[in-house]
PDB file of C-alpha atoms and ligand atoms in Angstrom:
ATOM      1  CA  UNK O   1     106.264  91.273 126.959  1.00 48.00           C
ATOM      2  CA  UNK O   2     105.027  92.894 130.193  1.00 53.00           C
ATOM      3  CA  UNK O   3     101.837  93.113 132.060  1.00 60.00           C
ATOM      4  CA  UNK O   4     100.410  96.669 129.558  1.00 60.00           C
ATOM      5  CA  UNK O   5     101.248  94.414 126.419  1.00 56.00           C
ATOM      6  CA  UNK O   6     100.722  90.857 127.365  1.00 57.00           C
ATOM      7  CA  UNK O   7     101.950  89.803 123.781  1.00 57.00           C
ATOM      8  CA  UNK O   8     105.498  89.403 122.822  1.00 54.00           C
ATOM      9  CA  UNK O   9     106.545  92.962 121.394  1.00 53.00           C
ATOM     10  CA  UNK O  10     109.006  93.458 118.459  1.00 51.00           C
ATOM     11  CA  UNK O  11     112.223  94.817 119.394  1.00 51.00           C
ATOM     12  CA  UNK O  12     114.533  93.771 116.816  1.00 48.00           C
ATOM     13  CA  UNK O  13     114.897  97.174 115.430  1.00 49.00           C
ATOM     14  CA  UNK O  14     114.173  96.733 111.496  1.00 51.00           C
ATOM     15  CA  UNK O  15     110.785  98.001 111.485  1.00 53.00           C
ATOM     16  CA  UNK O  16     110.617 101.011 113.600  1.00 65.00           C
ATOM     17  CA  UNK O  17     107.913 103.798 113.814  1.00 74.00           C
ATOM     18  CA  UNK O  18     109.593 105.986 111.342  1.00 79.00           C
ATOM     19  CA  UNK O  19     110.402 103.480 108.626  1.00 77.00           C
ATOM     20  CA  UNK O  20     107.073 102.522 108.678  1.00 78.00           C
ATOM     21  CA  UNK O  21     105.906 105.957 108.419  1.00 82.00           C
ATOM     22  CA  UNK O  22     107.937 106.171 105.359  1.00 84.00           C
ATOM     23  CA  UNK O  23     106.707 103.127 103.863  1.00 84.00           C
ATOM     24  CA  UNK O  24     103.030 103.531 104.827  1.00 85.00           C
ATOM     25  CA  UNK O  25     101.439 103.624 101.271  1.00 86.00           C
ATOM     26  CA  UNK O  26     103.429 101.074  99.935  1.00 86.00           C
ATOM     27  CA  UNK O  27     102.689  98.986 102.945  1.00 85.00           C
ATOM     28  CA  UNK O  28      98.874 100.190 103.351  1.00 88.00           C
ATOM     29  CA  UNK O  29      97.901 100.123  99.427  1.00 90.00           C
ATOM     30  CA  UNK O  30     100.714  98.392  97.368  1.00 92.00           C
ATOM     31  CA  UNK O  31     101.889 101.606  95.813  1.00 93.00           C
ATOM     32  CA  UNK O  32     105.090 101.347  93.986  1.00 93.00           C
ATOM     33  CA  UNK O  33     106.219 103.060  91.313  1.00 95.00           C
ATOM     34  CA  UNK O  34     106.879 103.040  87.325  1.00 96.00           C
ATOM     35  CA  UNK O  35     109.578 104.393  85.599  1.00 96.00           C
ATOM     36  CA  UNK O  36     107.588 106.578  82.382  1.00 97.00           C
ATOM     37  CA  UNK O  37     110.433 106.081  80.077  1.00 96.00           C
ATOM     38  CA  UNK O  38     110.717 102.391  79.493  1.00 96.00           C
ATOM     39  CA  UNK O  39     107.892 100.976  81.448  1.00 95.00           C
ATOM     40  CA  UNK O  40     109.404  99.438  84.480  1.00 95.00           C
ATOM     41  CA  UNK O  41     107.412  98.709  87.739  1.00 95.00           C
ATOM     42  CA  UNK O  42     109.075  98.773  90.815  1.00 94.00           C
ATOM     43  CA  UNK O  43     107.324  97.560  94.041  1.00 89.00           C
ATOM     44  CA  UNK O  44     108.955  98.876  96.657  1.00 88.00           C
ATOM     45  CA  UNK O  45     108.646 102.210  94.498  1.00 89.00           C
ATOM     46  CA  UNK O  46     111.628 104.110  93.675  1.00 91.00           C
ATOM     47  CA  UNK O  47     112.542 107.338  92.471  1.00 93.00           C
ATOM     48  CA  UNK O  48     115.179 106.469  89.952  1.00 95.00           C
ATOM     49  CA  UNK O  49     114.678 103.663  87.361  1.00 95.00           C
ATOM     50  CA  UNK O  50     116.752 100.990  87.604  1.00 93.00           C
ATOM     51  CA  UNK O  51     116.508 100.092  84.249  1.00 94.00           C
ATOM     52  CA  UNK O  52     117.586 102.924  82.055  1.00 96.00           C
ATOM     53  CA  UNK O  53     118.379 105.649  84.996  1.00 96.00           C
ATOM     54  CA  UNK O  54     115.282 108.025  84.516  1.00 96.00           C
ATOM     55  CA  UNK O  55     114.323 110.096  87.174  1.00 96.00           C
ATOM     56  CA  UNK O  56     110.792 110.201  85.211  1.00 96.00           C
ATOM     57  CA  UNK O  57     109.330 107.865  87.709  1.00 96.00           C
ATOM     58  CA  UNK O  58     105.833 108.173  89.032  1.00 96.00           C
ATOM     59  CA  UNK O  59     103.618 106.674  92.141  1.00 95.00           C
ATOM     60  CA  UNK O  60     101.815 103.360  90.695  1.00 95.00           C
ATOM     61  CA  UNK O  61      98.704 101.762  92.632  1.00 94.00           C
ATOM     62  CA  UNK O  62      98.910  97.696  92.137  1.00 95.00           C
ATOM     63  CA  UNK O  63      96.199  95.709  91.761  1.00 93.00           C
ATOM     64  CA  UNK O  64      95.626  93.963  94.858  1.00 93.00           C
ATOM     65  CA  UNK O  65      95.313  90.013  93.005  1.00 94.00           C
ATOM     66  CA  UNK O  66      98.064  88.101  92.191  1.00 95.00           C
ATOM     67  CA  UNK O  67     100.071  84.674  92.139  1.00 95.00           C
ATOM     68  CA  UNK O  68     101.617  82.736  94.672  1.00 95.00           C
ATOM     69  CA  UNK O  69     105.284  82.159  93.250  1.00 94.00           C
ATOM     70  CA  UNK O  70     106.633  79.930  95.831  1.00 92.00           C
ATOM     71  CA  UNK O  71     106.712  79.620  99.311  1.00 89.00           C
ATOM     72  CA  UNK O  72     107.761  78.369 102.893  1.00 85.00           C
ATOM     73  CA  UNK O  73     106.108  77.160 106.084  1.00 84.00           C
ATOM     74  CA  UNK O  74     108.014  77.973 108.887  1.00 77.00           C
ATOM     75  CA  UNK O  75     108.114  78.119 112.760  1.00 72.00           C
ATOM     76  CA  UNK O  76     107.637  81.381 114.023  1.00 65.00           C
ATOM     77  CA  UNK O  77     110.639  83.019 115.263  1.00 61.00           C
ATOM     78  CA  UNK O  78     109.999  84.492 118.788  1.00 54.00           C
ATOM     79  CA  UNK O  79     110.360  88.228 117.768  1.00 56.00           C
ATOM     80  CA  UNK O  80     107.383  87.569 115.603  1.00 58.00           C
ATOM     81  CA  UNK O  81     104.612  87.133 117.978  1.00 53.00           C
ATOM     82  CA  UNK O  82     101.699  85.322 116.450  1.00 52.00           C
ATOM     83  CA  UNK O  83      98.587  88.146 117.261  1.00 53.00           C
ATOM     84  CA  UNK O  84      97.300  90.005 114.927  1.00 48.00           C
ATOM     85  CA  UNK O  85      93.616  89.000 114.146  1.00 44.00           C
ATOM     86  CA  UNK O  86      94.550  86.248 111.870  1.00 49.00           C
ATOM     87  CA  UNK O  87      93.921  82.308 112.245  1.00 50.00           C
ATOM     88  CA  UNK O  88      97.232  81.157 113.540  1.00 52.00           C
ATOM     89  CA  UNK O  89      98.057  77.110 113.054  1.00 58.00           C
ATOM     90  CA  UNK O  90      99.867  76.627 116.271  1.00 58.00           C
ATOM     91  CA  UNK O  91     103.359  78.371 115.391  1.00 64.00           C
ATOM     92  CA  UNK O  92     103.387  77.828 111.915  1.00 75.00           C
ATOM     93  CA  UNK O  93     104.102  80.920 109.344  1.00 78.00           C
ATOM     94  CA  UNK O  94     103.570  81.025 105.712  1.00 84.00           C
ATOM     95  CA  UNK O  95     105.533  83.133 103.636  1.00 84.00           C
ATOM     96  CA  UNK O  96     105.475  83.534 100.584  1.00 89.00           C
ATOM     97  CA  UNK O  97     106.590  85.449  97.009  1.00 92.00           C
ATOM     98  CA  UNK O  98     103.960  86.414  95.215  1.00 94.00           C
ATOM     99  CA  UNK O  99     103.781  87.915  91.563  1.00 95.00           C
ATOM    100  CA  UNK O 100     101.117  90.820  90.702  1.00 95.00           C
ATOM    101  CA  UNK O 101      98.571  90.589  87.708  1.00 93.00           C
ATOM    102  CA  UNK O 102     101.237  93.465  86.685  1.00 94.00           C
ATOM    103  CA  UNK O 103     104.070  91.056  86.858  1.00 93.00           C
ATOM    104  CA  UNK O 104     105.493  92.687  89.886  1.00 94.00           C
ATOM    105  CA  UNK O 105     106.942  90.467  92.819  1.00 93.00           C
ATOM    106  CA  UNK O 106     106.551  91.260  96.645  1.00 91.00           C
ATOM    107  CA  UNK O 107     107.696  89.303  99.239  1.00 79.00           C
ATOM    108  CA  UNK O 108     108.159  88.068 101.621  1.00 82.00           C
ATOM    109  CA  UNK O 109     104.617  88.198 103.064  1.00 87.00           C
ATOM    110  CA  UNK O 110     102.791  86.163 105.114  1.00 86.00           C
ATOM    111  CA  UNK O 111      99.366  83.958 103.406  1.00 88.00           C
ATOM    112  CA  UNK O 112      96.795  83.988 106.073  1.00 85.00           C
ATOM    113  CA  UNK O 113      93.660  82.260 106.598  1.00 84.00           C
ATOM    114  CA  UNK O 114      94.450  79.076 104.885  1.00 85.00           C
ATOM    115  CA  UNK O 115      95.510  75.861 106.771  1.00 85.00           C
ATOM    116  CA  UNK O 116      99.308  75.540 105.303  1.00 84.00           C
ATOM    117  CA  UNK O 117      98.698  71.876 103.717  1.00 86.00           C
ATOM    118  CA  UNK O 118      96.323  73.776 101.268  1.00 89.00           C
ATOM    119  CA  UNK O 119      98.893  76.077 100.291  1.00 90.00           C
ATOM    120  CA  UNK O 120      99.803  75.306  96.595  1.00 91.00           C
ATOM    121  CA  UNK O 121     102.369  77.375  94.206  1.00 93.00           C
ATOM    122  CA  UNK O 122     100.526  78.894  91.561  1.00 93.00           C
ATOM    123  CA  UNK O 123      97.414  79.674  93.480  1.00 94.00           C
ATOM    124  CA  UNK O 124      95.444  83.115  93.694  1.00 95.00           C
ATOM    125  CA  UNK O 125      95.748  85.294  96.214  1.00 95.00           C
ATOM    126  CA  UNK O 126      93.752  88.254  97.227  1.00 95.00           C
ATOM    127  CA  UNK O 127      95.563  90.819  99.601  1.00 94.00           C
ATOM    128  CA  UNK O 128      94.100  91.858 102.879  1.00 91.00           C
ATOM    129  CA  UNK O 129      94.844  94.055 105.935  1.00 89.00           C
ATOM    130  CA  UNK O 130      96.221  92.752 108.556  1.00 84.00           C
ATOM    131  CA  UNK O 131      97.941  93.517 112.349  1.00 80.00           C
ATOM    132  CA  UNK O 132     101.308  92.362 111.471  1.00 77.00           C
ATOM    133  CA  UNK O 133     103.285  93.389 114.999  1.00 72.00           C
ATOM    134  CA  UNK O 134     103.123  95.440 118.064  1.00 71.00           C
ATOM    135  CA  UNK O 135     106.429  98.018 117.919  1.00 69.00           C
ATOM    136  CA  UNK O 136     108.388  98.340 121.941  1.00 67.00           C
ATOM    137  CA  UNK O 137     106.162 101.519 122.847  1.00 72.00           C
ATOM    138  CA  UNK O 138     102.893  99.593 122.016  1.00 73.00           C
ATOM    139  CA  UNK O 139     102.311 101.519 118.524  1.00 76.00           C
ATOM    140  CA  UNK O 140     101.007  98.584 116.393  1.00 79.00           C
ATOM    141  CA  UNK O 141     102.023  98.154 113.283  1.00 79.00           C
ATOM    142  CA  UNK O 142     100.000  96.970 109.977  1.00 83.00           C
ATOM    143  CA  UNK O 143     100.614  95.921 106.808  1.00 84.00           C
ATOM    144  CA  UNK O 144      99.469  93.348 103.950  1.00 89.00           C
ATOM    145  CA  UNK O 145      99.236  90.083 103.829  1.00 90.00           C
ATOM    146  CA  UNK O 146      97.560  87.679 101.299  1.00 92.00           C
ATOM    147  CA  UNK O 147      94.711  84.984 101.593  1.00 93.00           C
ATOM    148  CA  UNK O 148      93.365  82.277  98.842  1.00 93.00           C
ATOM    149  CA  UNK O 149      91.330  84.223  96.581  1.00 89.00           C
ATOM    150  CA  UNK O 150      88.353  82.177  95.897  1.00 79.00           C
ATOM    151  CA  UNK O 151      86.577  84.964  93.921  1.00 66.00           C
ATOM    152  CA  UNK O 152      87.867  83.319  90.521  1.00 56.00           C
TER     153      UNK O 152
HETATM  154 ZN1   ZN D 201     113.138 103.132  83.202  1.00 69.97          ZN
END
């Protein structure tokens, strides 16, 4: 925190500018992978199967519904500044596991936009774009998160 980036920055080192460069489409549109040989989805995507070994593996665009598994409310710790465009409930955090409509599970992620008593397992969730830190150097960075889907 200084007086160019008045929130707190991240500077605990796990998510830097070129991991996330790496992981932008998985991070931007949920892409993963599946492994042509048995079937397997993988999310994050690999290049090898874990399954049966195959290096027939190919890029996989997941659907962006899917069901809350479990999850935790949570403090926010003070790396994680709470900015980022999304209703924050004083410095409370959901996170949460959630299983695709393709039966792949990604997590941890935050649910957003939803006051945490109404949080239930088993509910839908709809993902949506979201600030999720500012890096030291200012860069912010953006990812997924997931908010009640109300659509069904
Ligand atoms: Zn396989």
């Amino acid at each position: 925190m200084n007086e160019l980036y008045p929130e707190q920055m991240y500077r605990h080192g796990v998510l830097r500018t070129t991991k996330a460069w790496r992981q932008r489409t998985e991070r931007y549109r949920l892409v993963g992978s599946e492994c042509r040989s048995c079937g397997t989805l993988w999310w994050p995507g690999r290049r090898i199967c874990g399954k049966c070994n195959s290096r027939d593996v190919v890029e996989r665009q997941f659907s962006p519904v899917g069901e809350l598994v479990t999850h935790h409310v949570g403090q926010l710790p003070w790396y994680v500044p709470p900015v980022g465009g999304f209703e924050v409930y004083g410095d409370t955090r959901t996170m949460a596991l959630v299983r695709l409509q393709e039966g792949v599970y990604v997590g941890p992620t935050d649910v957003v936009d939803c006051p945490p008593e109404k949080i239930r397992d088993g509910m839908r969730l709809r993902k949506v774009f979201r600030k999720l830190r500012r890096e030291g150097n200012g860069n912010w960075q953006y990812g997924f998160m997931w908010i009640p889907d109300d659509t069904v």
